[in-house]
JSON list of C-alpha atoms in Angstrom, two decimals:
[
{"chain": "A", "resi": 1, "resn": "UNK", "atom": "CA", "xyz": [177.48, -34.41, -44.96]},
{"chain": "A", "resi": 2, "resn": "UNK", "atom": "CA", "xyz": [175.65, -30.94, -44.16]},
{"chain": "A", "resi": 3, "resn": "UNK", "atom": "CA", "xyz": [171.54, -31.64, -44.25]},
{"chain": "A", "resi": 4, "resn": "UNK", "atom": "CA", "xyz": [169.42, -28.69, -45.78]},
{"chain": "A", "resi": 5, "resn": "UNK", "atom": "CA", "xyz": [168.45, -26.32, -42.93]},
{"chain": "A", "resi": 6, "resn": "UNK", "atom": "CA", "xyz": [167.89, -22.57, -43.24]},
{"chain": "A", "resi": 7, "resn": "UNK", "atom": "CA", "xyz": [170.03, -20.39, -45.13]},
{"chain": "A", "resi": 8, "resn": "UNK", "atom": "CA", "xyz": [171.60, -23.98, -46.88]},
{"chain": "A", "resi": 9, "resn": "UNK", "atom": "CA", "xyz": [172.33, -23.12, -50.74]},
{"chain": "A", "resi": 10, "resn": "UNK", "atom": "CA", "xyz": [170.37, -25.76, -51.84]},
{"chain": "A", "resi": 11, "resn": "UNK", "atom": "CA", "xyz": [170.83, -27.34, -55.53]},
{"chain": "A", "resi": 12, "resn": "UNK", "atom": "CA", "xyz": [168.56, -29.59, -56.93]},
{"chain": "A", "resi": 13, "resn": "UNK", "atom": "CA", "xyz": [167.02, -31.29, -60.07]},
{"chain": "A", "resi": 14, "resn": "UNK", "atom": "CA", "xyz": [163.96, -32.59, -60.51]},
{"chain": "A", "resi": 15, "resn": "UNK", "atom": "CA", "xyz": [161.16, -33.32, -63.05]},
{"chain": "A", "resi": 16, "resn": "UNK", "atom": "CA", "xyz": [157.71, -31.31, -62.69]},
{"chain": "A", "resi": 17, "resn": "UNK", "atom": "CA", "xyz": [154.65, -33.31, -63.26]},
{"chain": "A", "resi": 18, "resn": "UNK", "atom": "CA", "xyz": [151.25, -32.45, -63.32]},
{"chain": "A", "resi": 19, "resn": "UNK", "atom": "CA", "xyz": [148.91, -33.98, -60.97]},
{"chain": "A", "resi": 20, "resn": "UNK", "atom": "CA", "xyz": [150.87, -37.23, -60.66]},
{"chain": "A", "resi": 21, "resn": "UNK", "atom": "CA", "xyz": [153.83, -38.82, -61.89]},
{"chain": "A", "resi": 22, "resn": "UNK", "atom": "CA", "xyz": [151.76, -40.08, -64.99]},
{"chain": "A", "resi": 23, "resn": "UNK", "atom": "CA", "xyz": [150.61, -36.73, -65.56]},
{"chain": "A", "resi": 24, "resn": "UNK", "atom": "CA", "xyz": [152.48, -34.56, -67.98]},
{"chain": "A", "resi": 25, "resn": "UNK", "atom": "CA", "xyz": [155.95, -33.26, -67.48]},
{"chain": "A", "resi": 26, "resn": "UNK", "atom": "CA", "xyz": [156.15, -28.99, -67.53]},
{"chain": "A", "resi": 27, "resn": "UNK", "atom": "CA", "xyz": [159.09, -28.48, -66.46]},
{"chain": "A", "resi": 28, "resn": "UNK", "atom": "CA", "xyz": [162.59, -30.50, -65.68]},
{"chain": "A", "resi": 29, "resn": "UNK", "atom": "CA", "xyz": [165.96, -29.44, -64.41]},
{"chain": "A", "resi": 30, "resn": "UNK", "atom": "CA", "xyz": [169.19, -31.14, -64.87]},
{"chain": "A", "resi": 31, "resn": "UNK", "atom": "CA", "xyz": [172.41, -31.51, -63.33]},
{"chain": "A", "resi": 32, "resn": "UNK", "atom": "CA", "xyz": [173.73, -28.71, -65.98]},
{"chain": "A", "resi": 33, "resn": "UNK", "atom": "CA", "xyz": [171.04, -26.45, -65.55]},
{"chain": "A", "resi": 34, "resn": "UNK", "atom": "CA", "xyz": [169.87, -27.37, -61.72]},
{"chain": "A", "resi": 35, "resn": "UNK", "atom": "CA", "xyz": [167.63, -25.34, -59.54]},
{"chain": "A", "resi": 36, "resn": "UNK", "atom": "CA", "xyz": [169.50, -23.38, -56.79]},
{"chain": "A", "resi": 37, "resn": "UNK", "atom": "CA", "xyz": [168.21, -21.40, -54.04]},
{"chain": "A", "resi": 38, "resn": "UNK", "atom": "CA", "xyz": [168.47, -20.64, -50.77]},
{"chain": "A", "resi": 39, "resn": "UNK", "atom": "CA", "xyz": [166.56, -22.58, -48.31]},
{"chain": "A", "resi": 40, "resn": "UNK", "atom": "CA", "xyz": [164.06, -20.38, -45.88]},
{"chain": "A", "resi": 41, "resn": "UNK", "atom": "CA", "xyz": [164.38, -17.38, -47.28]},
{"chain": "A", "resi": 42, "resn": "UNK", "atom": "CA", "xyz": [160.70, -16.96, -48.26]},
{"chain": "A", "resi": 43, "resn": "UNK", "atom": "CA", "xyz": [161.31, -17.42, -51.92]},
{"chain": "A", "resi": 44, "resn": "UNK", "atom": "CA", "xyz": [160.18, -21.10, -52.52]},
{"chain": "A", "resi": 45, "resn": "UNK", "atom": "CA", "xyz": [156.41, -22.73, -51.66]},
{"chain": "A", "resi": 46, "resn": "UNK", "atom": "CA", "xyz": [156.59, -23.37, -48.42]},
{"chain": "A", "resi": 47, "resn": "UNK", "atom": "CA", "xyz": [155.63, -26.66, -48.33]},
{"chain": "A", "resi": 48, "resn": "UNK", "atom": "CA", "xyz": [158.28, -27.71, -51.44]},
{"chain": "A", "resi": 49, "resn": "UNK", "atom": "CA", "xyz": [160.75, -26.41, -48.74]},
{"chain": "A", "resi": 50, "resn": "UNK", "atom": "CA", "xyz": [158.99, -28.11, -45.60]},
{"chain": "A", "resi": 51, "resn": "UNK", "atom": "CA", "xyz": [159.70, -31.29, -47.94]},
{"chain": "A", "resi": 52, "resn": "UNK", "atom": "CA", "xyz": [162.94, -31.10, -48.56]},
{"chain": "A", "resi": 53, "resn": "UNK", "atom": "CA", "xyz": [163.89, -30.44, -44.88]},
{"chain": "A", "resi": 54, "resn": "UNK", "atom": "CA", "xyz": [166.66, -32.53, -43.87]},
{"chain": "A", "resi": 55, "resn": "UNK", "atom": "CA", "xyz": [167.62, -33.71, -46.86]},
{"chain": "A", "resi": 56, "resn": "UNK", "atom": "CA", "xyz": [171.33, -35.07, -47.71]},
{"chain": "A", "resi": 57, "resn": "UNK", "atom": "CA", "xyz": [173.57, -34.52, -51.07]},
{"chain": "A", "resi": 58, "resn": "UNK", "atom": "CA", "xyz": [172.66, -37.56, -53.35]},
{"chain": "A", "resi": 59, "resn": "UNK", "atom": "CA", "xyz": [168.92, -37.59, -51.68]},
{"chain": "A", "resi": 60, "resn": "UNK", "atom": "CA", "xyz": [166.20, -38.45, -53.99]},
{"chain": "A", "resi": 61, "resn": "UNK", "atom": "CA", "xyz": [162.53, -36.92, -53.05]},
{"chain": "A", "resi": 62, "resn": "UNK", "atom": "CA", "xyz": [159.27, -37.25, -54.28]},
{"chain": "A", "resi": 63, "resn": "UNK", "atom": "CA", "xyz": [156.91, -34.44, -53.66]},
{"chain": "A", "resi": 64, "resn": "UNK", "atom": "CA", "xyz": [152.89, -33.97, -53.77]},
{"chain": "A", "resi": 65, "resn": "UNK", "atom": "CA", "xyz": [151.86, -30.56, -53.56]},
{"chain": "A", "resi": 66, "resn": "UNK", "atom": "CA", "xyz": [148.09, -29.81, -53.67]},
{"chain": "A", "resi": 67, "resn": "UNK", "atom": "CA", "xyz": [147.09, -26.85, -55.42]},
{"chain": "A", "resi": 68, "resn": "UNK", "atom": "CA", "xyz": [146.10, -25.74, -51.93]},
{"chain": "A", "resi": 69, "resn": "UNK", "atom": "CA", "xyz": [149.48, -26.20, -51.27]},
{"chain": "A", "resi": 70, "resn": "UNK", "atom": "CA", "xyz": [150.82, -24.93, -54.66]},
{"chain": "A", "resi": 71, "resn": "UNK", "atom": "CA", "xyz": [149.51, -22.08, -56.40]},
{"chain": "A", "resi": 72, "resn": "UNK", "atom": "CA", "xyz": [145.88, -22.07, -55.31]},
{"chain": "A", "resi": 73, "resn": "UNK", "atom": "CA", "xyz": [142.42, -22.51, -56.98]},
{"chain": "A", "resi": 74, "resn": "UNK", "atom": "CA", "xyz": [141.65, -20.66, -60.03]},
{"chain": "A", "resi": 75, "resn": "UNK", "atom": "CA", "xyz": [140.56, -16.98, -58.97]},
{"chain": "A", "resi": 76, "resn": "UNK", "atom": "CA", "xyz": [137.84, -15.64, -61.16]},
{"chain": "A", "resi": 77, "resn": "UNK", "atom": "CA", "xyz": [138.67, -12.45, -60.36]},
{"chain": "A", "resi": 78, "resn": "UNK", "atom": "CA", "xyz": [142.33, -12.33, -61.43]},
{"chain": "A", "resi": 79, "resn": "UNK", "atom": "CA", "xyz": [140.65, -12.79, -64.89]},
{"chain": "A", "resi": 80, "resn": "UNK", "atom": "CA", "xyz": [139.71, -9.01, -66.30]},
{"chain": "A", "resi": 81, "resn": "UNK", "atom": "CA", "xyz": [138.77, -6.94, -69.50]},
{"chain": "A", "resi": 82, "resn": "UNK", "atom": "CA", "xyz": [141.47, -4.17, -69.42]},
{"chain": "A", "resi": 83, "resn": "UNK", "atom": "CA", "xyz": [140.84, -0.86, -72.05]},
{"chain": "A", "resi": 84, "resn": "UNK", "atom": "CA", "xyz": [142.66, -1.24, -75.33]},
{"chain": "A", "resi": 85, "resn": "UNK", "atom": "CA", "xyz": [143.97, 2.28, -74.87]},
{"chain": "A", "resi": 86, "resn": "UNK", "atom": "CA", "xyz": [145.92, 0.89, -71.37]},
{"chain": "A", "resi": 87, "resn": "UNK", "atom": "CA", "xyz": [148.16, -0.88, -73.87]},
{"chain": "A", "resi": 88, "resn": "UNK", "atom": "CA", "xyz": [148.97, 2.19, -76.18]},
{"chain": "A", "resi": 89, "resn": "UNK", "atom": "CA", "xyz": [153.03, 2.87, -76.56]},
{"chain": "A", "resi": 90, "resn": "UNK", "atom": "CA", "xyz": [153.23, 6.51, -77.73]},
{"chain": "A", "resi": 91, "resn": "UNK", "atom": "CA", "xyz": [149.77, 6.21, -79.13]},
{"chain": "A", "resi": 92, "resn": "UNK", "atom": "CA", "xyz": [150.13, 2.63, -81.03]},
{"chain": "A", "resi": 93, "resn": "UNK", "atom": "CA", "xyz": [149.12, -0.59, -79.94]},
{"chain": "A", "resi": 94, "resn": "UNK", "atom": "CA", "xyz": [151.58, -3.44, -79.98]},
{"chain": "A", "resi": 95, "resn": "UNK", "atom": "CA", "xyz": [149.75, -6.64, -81.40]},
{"chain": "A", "resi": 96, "resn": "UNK", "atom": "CA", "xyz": [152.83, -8.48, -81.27]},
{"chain": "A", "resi": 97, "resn": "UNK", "atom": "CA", "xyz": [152.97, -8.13, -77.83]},
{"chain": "A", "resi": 98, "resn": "UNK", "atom": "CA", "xyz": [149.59, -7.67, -76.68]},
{"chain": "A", "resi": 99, "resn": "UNK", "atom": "CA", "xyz": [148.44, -11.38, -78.49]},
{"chain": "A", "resi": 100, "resn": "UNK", "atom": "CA", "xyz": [146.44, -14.13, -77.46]},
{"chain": "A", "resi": 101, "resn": "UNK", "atom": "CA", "xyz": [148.55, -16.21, -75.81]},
{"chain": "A", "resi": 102, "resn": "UNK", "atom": "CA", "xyz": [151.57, -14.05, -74.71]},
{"chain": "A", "resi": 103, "resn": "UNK", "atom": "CA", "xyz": [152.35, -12.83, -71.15]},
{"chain": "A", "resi": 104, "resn": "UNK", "atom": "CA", "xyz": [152.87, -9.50, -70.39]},
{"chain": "A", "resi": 105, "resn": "UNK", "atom": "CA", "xyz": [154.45, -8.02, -67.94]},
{"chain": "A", "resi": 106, "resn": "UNK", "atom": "CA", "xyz": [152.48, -4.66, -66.17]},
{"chain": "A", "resi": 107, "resn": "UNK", "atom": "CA", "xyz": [152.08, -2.90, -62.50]},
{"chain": "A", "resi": 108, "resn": "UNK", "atom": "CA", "xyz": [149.07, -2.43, -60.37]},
{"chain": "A", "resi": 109, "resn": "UNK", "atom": "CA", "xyz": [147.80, 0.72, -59.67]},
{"chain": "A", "resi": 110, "resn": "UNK", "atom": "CA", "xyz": [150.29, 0.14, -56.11]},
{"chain": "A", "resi": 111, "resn": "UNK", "atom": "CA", "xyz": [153.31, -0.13, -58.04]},
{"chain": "A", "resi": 112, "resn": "UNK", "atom": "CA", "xyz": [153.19, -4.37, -58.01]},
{"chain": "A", "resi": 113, "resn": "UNK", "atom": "CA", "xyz": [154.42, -5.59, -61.17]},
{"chain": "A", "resi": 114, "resn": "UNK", "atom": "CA", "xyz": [152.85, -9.03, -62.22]},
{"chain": "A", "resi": 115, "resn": "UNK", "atom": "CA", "xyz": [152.41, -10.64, -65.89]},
{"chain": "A", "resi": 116, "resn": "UNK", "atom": "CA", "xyz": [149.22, -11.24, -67.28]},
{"chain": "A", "resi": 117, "resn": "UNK", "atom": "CA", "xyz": [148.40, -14.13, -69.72]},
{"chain": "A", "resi": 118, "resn": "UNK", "atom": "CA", "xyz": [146.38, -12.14, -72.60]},
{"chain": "A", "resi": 119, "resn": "UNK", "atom": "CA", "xyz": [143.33, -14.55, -73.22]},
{"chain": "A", "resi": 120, "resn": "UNK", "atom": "CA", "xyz": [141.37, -12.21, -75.86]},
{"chain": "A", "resi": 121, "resn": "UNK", "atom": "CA", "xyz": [141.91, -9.02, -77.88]},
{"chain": "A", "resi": 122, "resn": "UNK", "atom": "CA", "xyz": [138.71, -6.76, -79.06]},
{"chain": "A", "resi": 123, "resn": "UNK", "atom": "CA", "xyz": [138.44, -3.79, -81.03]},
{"chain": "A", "resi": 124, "resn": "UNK", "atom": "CA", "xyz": [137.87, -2.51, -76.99]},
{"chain": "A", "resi": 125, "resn": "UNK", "atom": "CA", "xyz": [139.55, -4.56, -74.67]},
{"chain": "A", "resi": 126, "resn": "UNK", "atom": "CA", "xyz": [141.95, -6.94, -73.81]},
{"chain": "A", "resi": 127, "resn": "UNK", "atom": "CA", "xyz": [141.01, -9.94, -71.39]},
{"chain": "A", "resi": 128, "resn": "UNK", "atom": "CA", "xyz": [144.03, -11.03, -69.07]},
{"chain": "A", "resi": 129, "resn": "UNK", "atom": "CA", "xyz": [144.68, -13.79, -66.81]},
{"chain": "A", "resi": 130, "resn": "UNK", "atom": "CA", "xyz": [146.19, -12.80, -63.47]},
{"chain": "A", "resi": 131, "resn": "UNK", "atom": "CA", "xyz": [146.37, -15.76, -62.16]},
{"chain": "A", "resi": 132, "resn": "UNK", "atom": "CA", "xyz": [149.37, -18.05, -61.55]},
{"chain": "A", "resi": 133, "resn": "UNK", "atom": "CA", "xyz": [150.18, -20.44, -64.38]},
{"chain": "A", "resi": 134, "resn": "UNK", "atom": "CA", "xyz": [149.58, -23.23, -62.69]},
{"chain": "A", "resi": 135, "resn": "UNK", "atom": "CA", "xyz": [146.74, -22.05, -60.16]},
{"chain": "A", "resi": 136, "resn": "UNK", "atom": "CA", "xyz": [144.41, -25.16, -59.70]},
{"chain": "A", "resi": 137, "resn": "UNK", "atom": "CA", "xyz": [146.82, -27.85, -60.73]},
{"chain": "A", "resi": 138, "resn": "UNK", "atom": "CA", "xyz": [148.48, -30.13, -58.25]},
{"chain": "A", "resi": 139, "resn": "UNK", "atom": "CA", "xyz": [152.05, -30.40, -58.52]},
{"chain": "A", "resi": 140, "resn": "UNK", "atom": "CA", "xyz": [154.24, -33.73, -58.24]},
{"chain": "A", "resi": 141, "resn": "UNK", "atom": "CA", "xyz": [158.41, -33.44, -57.89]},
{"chain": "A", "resi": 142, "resn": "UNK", "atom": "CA", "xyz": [160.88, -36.27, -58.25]},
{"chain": "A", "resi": 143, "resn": "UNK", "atom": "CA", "xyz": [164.28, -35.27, -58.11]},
{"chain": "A", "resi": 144, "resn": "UNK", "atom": "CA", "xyz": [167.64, -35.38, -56.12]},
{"chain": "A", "resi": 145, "resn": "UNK", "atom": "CA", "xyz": [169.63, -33.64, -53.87]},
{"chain": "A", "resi": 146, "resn": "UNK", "atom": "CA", "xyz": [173.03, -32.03, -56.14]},
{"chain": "A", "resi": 147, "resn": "UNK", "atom": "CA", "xyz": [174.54, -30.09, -52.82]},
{"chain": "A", "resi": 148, "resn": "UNK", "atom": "CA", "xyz": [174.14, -28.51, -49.83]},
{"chain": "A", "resi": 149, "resn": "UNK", "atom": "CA", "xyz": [176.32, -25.86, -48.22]},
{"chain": "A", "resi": 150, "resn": "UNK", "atom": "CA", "xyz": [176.20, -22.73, -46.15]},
{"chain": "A", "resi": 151, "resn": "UNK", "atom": "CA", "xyz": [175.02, -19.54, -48.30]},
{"chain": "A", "resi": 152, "resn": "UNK", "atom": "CA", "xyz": [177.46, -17.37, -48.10]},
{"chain": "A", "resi": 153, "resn": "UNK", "atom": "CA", "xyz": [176.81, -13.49, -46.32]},
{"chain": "A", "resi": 154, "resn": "UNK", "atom": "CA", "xyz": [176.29, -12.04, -49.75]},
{"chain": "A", "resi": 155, "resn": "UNK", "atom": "CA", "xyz": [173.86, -14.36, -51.26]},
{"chain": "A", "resi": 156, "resn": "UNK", "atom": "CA", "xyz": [172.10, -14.08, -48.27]},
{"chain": "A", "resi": 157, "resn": "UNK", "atom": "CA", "xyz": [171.85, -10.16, -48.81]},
{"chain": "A", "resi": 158, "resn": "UNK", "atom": "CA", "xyz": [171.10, -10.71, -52.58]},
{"chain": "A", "resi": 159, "resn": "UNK", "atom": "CA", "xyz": [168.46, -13.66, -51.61]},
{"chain": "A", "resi": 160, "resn": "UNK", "atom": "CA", "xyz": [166.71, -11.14, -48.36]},
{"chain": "A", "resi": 161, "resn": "UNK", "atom": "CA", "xyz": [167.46, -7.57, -49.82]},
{"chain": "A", "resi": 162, "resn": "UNK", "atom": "CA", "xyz": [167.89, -7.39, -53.40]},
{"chain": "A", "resi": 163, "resn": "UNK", "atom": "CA", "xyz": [166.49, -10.80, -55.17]},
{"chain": "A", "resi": 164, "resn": "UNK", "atom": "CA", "xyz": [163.69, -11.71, -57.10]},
{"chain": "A", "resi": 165, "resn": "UNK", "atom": "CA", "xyz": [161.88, -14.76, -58.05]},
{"chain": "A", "resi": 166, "resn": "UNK", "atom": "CA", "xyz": [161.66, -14.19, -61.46]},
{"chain": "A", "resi": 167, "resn": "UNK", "atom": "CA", "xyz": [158.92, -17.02, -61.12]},
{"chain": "A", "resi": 168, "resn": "UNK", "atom": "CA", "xyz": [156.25, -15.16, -63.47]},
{"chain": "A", "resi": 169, "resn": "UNK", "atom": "CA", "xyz": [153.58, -14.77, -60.91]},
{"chain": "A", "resi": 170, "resn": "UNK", "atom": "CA", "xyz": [154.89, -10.91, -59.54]},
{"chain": "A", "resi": 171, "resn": "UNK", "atom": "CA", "xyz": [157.84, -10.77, -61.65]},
{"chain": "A", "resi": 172, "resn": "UNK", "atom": "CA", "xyz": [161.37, -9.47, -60.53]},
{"chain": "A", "resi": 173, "resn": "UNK", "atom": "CA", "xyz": [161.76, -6.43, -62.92]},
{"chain": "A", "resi": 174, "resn": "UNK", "atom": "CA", "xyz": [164.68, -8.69, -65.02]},
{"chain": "A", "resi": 175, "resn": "UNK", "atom": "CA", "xyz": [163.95, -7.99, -69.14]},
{"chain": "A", "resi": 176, "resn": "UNK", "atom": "CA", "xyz": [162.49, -11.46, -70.01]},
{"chain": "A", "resi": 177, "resn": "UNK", "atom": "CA", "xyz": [160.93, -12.19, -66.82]},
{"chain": "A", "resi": 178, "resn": "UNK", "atom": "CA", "xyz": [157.91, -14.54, -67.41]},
{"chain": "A", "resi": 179, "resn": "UNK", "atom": "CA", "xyz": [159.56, -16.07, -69.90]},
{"chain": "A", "resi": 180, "resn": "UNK", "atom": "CA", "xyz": [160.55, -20.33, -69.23]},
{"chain": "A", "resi": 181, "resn": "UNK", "atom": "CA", "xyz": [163.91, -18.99, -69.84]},
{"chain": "A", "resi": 182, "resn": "UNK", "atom": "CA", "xyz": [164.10, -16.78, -67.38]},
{"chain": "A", "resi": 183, "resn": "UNK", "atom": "CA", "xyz": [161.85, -18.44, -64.85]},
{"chain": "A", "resi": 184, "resn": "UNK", "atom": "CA", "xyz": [164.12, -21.34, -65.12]},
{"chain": "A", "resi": 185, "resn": "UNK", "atom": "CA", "xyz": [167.24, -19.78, -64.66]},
{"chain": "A", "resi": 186, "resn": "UNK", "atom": "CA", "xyz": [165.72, -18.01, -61.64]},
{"chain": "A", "resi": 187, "resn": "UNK", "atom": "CA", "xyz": [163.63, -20.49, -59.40]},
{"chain": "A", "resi": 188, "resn": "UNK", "atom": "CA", "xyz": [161.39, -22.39, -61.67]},
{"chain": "A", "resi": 189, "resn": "UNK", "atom": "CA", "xyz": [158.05, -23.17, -60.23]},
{"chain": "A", "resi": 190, "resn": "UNK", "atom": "CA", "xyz": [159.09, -23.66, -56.69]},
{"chain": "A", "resi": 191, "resn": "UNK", "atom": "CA", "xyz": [159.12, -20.36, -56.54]},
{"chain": "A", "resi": 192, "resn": "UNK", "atom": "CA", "xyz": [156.62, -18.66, -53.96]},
{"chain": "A", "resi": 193, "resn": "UNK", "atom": "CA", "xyz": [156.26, -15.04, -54.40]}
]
């Protein structure tokens, strides 16, 4: 039985706690809708992936992940008061969009596209959260092993050359991205990028 080592296709399930495994379950995968990926290619938290090193089809693992480890602390500074007029599409503002609550996808001034949580809409501005959705929590896995093989030549292209994360916190370009949908179907919140 092959053990996951890099470039494995790696699929998994698991449940996503917060903090513990008391603490509140976010997100869960199944054995119908698993999490795949390939192992070392940079796309997962590194230290999910140190953690499932080794690991045999039918493996069960339990993983604690710091936010250290995770996402990070908070960052003030990925919190900001953006211009109302920023948001204008051909000279009208989208409050269906552009609502408390909602992400958003948009692009740095250096092209980067990332989705920002809208926090608060003034007759001025819009205040947007930057950060990670789950930036200072600590993360707790418990899930099992579905397969291992050998990625094949082309997902390893599509994984190093033309793949995203689709994991919410840069976005991969894919209509819906940022959505639990979409973030599900492409990495969930192992993702690193």
């Amino acid at each position: 039985m092959l053990e996951i080592v890099k470039n494995s296709m790696v699929t998994l399930k698991y449940d996503l706690h917060l903090e513990d495994e008391k603490g509140e379950v976010i997100e869960k995968t199944t054995e119908d809708q698993p999490l795949q990926f390939i192992f070392g290619t940079g796309l997962m938290l590194p230290k999910f992936e140190s953690h499932l090193a080794g690991l045999k089809e039918g493996e069960q693992f339990t993983i604690r992940l710091s936010k250290n480890d995770a996402y990070g602390e908070i960052n003030e500074d990925a919190i900001v008061e953006l211009p109302k007029h920023v948001f204008l599409v051909e000279g009208k503002f989208d409050d269906e969009l552009v609502s408390v609550g909602n992400s958003v996808p948009m692009m740095s001034s250096s092209g980067q596209r990332m989705n920002g949580h809208v926090l608060e809409v003034t007759e001025e501005v819009v205040t947007m959260d930057f950060n990670h959705p789950l930036a200072g929590e600590d993360l707790y896995f418990t899930g099992k092993v579905l397969g291992v093989r050998p990625a094949s030549d082309e997902e390893l292209a599509q994984a190093l050359y033309g793949g995203g994360c689709g994991c919410g916190s840069g976005g991969c370009g894919d209509e819906g991205c940022g959505t639990e949908e979409h973030d599900h179907a492409h990495g969930g919140c192992g993702c690193g990028c």
